[in-house]
Amino acid sequence: MNLADLNKVALAMTAPGRGILAADESSGTIKKRFDAISVESTEDNRRDYREMLFRSNDAMKKYISGVILYDETIWQKAKDGTPLVKLIEAAGSIPGIKVDEGTQALPNCPGETITTGLDRLAERLKKYYDQGARFAKWRAVIDIDAAKGIPSYTAVRTNAHALARYAALCQQAQIVPIVEPEILMDGAHDIDKCFEVTEFVLKETFQELYYQRVPLEGIVLKPNMAIAGKKSAKKSSVEEVAEKTVKLLKNCVPGAVPGIAFLSGGQSDEEATAHLDAMNRIGGLPWNLTFSYGRALQAAPQKAWSGKSENVAAAQRAFTHRAAMNGLASKGEWKSDLEKKAA
Ligand code: 13P
C-alpha cells in the first residue's frame, strides 16, 4: 500500500469547494427514483441519465471531486461509445465504486441488518482498479427504534467490523475506502437520540478500524449528520444541527482522517446545503468537511430531465446549480439568497 497516494486521493475527494456525487443507486433504488418521474428503468435510460450528469461540464469540472458508481455503470459506455469512466476522468473528477452488495437480515437481531460483500472483495477490487476506480464505498445501515432496543450492540459491532475489513481490503488494493456507517433518519427519534447513537456507532467503527490496522490518513468518512428523525415532532434549527454534528465529530473522529463527506439521508436539497454550510462557518476543524450527496444533488435534475432528451440542458443546469450551492457550502460561503436568484 502506498499511503501517501491514498492520502492524496482522500484529500482531493474532499478538497474545499468540491464534493462527491453519489450516483451509485442500486438497480432497486434507481427504479424507485425513475418511478417517481415516470421513466422506465431500462439499462439505456439509466445510462442516458447518468451520461447527462457526467457531461455537465461546469458542475463536474468545478464542483464534483469524485463520482460513486454502481457496478453496471462502471462498465457502461456513453451513447457515442466513450466509456462513462472516461467522461468522469476527462472532467478532472475521480471515479469511485460502490462495492457492498446490500444488506441482509442479521441473525438473532430482528429488524436489523448486516451489509454483505466481503467474500471475493479482493478480486473485485483489482478489476475495479483496472477500470479506473480510485475509491470505493461500503454502506452500513443502522436504524433507531428505541422501543425495540434498536440498534443492538450486536448490529453496531458487526457492521463496524465489516466496515473495517472492507477498508483494509480497499487500501491493500490502492483504493481509498469511503467508510459509511449510516444512521437512518426514518424514525421518530429526536436530535439528541441521533447524537447518542451516532456517537456509539462512530466510536465502535474507529475502534474496529484500529483493530484491522487501517491507517486513517487513507480513508474518507461518510457519516450522517446529528439530526432528528423524519417522524419527530421536534424540528432542529440549522445552527443546532451544525453545532451538534461538529461536537459529535470532534468527539469521535481522529484528526488523522483527511476528510469527511456527508450523506444527505433524506434531507431536502436546501437543508442539506444549509447544514453543511453552517458547519463550515464554525471553522477550525481538523478535517475537510464536504458532501457526498445522492438525493440532495439529484432530485432537482431528475425532475427536470424526466426521461426526455429535450430536457437535458435544463437538467444539467439544475444539477450544476445544486453542485455549485454545495461547493460554496463546503467553504462556508453559501447564502440562501443564491437559491432564490436561481429560482
Ligand atoms: P443520499 O445523499 O441520498 O443519502 O445518498 C448518499 C449515499 O451514498 C447513501 O449511501
mmCIF file of C-alpha atoms in Angstrom, residues 124-261:
data_model
loop_
_atom_site.group_PDB
_atom_site.id
_atom_site.type_symbol
_atom_site.label_atom_id
_atom_site.label_comp_id
_atom_site.label_asym_id
_atom_site.label_seq_id
_atom_site.Cartn_x
_atom_site.Cartn_y
_atom_site.Cartn_z
ATOM 1 C CA ARG A 124 -13.378 -7.444 -7.389
ATOM 2 C CA LEU A 125 -11.301 -4.500 -6.170
ATOM 3 C CA LYS A 126 -8.495 -5.432 -8.557
ATOM 4 C CA LYS A 127 -10.899 -5.333 -11.513
ATOM 5 C CA TYR A 128 -12.381 -2.027 -10.393
ATOM 6 C CA TYR A 129 -8.899 -0.516 -10.011
ATOM 7 C CA ASP A 130 -8.021 -1.608 -13.551
ATOM 8 C CA GLN A 131 -11.253 0.003 -14.742
ATOM 9 C CA GLY A 132 -10.231 3.332 -13.149
ATOM 10 C CA ALA A 133 -11.767 3.327 -9.660
ATOM 11 C CA ARG A 134 -9.577 5.085 -7.111
ATOM 12 C CA PHE A 135 -12.022 4.995 -4.219
ATOM 13 C CA ALA A 136 -14.832 2.740 -3.046
ATOM 14 C CA LYS A 137 -17.895 2.903 -0.833
ATOM 15 C CA TRP A 138 -19.461 0.496 1.672
ATOM 16 C CA ARG A 139 -22.624 1.473 3.492
ATOM 17 C CA ALA A 140 -23.622 0.029 6.849
ATOM 18 C CA VAL A 141 -27.231 0.721 7.795
ATOM 19 C CA ILE A 142 -28.236 1.364 11.396
ATOM 20 C CA ASP A 143 -31.821 2.089 12.322
ATOM 21 C CA ILE A 144 -33.120 3.702 15.516
ATOM 22 C CA ASP A 145 -36.154 2.224 17.259
ATOM 23 C CA ALA A 146 -35.705 2.753 20.984
ATOM 24 C CA ALA A 147 -38.866 0.810 21.920
ATOM 25 C CA LYS A 148 -37.406 -2.309 20.258
ATOM 26 C CA GLY A 149 -33.899 -1.841 21.612
ATOM 27 C CA ILE A 150 -32.603 -0.954 18.127
ATOM 28 C CA PRO A 151 -29.773 -0.555 17.419
ATOM 29 C CA SER A 152 -28.403 -3.505 19.357
ATOM 30 C CA TYR A 153 -24.744 -3.703 20.285
ATOM 31 C CA THR A 154 -24.558 -6.818 18.099
ATOM 32 C CA ALA A 155 -25.654 -4.897 14.990
ATOM 33 C CA VAL A 156 -23.416 -1.906 15.669
ATOM 34 C CA ARG A 157 -20.350 -4.035 16.362
ATOM 35 C CA THR A 158 -20.882 -6.492 13.491
ATOM 36 C CA ASN A 159 -21.368 -3.686 10.971
ATOM 37 C CA ALA A 160 -18.330 -1.806 12.294
ATOM 38 C CA HIS A 161 -16.258 -4.967 11.907
ATOM 39 C CA ALA A 162 -17.398 -5.435 8.293
ATOM 40 C CA LEU A 163 -16.659 -1.767 7.504
ATOM 41 C CA ALA A 164 -13.143 -2.126 8.888
ATOM 42 C CA ARG A 165 -12.452 -5.354 6.987
ATOM 43 C CA TYR A 166 -13.679 -3.694 3.788
ATOM 44 C CA ALA A 167 -11.468 -0.653 4.442
ATOM 45 C CA ALA A 168 -8.373 -2.813 4.935
ATOM 46 C CA LEU A 169 -9.047 -4.702 1.676
ATOM 47 C CA CYS A 170 -9.533 -1.443 -0.250
ATOM 48 C CA GLN A 171 -6.274 0.079 0.936
ATOM 49 C CA GLN A 172 -4.454 -3.120 0.045
ATOM 50 C CA ALA A 173 -5.807 -2.674 -3.500
ATOM 51 C CA GLN A 174 -4.674 1.002 -3.514
ATOM 52 C CA ILE A 175 -8.272 2.209 -3.343
ATOM 53 C CA VAL A 176 -9.453 4.784 -0.789
ATOM 54 C CA PRO A 177 -12.350 3.383 1.258
ATOM 55 C CA ILE A 178 -15.309 5.624 1.976
ATOM 56 C CA VAL A 179 -16.407 4.334 5.363
ATOM 57 C CA GLU A 180 -20.145 4.909 5.599
ATOM 58 C CA PRO A 181 -21.992 3.952 8.764
ATOM 59 C CA GLU A 182 -25.407 5.475 8.076
ATOM 60 C CA ILE A 183 -27.853 6.026 10.912
ATOM 61 C CA LEU A 184 -31.206 6.335 9.159
ATOM 62 C CA MET A 185 -33.342 9.405 9.730
ATOM 63 C CA ASP A 186 -36.574 7.465 9.149
ATOM 64 C CA GLY A 187 -37.589 7.183 12.797
ATOM 65 C CA ALA A 188 -39.398 9.375 15.333
ATOM 66 C CA HIS A 189 -36.274 9.975 17.452
ATOM 67 C CA ASP A 190 -35.084 13.475 18.319
ATOM 68 C CA ILE A 191 -31.710 15.003 17.533
ATOM 69 C CA ASP A 192 -30.215 14.011 20.894
ATOM 70 C CA LYS A 193 -31.053 10.344 20.347
ATOM 71 C CA CYS A 194 -29.453 10.554 16.896
ATOM 72 C CA PHE A 195 -26.389 12.143 18.506
ATOM 73 C CA GLU A 196 -26.148 9.349 21.085
ATOM 74 C CA VAL A 197 -26.494 6.509 18.549
ATOM 75 C CA THR A 198 -24.138 8.120 16.028
ATOM 76 C CA GLU A 199 -21.538 8.598 18.747
ATOM 77 C CA PHE A 200 -21.792 4.929 19.717
ATOM 78 C CA VAL A 201 -21.524 3.814 16.070
ATOM 79 C CA LEU A 202 -18.570 6.073 15.240
ATOM 80 C CA LYS A 203 -16.668 5.058 18.395
ATOM 81 C CA GLU A 204 -17.105 1.370 17.512
ATOM 82 C CA THR A 205 -16.221 1.972 13.867
ATOM 83 C CA PHE A 206 -12.933 3.707 14.664
ATOM 84 C CA GLN A 207 -12.100 1.025 17.235
ATOM 85 C CA GLU A 208 -12.593 -1.686 14.576
ATOM 86 C CA LEU A 209 -10.567 0.306 12.036
ATOM 87 C CA TYR A 210 -7.762 0.312 14.595
ATOM 88 C CA TYR A 211 -8.072 -3.447 15.167
ATOM 89 C CA GLN A 212 -7.856 -4.035 11.408
ATOM 90 C CA ARG A 213 -4.761 -1.757 11.279
ATOM 91 C CA VAL A 214 -6.330 0.689 8.831
ATOM 92 C CA PRO A 215 -4.271 3.896 8.637
ATOM 93 C CA LEU A 216 -6.761 6.724 8.934
ATOM 94 C CA GLU A 217 -4.807 9.016 6.587
ATOM 95 C CA GLY A 218 -6.101 6.821 3.759
ATOM 96 C CA ILE A 219 -9.862 6.831 4.374
ATOM 97 C CA VAL A 220 -12.797 9.191 3.912
ATOM 98 C CA LEU A 221 -15.616 9.059 6.471
ATOM 99 C CA LYS A 222 -19.183 9.363 5.201
ATOM 100 C CA PRO A 223 -21.454 9.922 8.188
ATOM 101 C CA ASN A 224 -24.975 11.153 8.744
ATOM 102 C CA MET A 225 -25.449 14.474 10.477
ATOM 103 C CA ALA A 226 -26.870 14.730 14.007
ATOM 104 C CA ILE A 227 -30.472 15.333 13.027
ATOM 105 C CA ALA A 228 -33.978 14.458 14.242
ATOM 106 C CA GLY A 229 -35.837 11.576 12.596
ATOM 107 C CA LYS A 230 -38.356 12.497 9.897
ATOM 108 C CA LYS A 231 -41.274 11.427 12.107
ATOM 109 C CA SER A 232 -40.103 13.504 15.077
ATOM 110 C CA ALA A 233 -42.338 16.407 16.109
ATOM 111 C CA LYS A 234 -39.254 18.334 17.261
ATOM 112 C CA LYS A 235 -37.536 20.231 14.450
ATOM 113 C CA SER A 236 -33.984 21.460 14.994
ATOM 114 C CA SER A 237 -32.645 24.742 13.685
ATOM 115 C CA VAL A 238 -29.832 24.788 11.128
ATOM 116 C CA GLU A 239 -27.487 26.056 13.857
ATOM 117 C CA GLU A 240 -28.396 23.229 16.229
ATOM 118 C CA VAL A 241 -27.762 20.555 13.593
ATOM 119 C CA ALA A 242 -24.422 22.156 12.736
ATOM 120 C CA GLU A 243 -23.265 22.631 16.325
ATOM 121 C CA LYS A 244 -24.265 19.149 17.455
ATOM 122 C CA THR A 245 -22.801 17.449 14.386
ATOM 123 C CA VAL A 246 -19.473 19.255 14.795
ATOM 124 C CA LYS A 247 -19.399 18.432 18.517
ATOM 125 C CA LEU A 248 -20.138 14.787 17.723
ATOM 126 C CA LEU A 249 -17.444 14.517 15.059
ATOM 127 C CA LYS A 250 -14.839 16.233 17.232
ATOM 128 C CA ASN A 251 -15.529 13.638 19.905
ATOM 129 C CA CYS A 252 -15.290 10.637 17.602
ATOM 130 C CA VAL A 253 -13.168 11.296 14.500
ATOM 131 C CA PRO A 254 -9.378 11.479 14.874
ATOM 132 C CA GLY A 255 -7.661 14.409 13.190
ATOM 133 C CA ALA A 256 -5.652 11.968 11.064
ATOM 134 C CA VAL A 257 -8.763 11.453 8.879
ATOM 135 C CA PRO A 258 -8.254 13.742 5.847
ATOM 136 C CA GLY A 259 -11.880 14.375 5.033
ATOM 137 C CA ILE A 260 -15.489 13.814 5.962
ATOM 138 C CA ALA A 261 -18.163 13.771 3.241
#
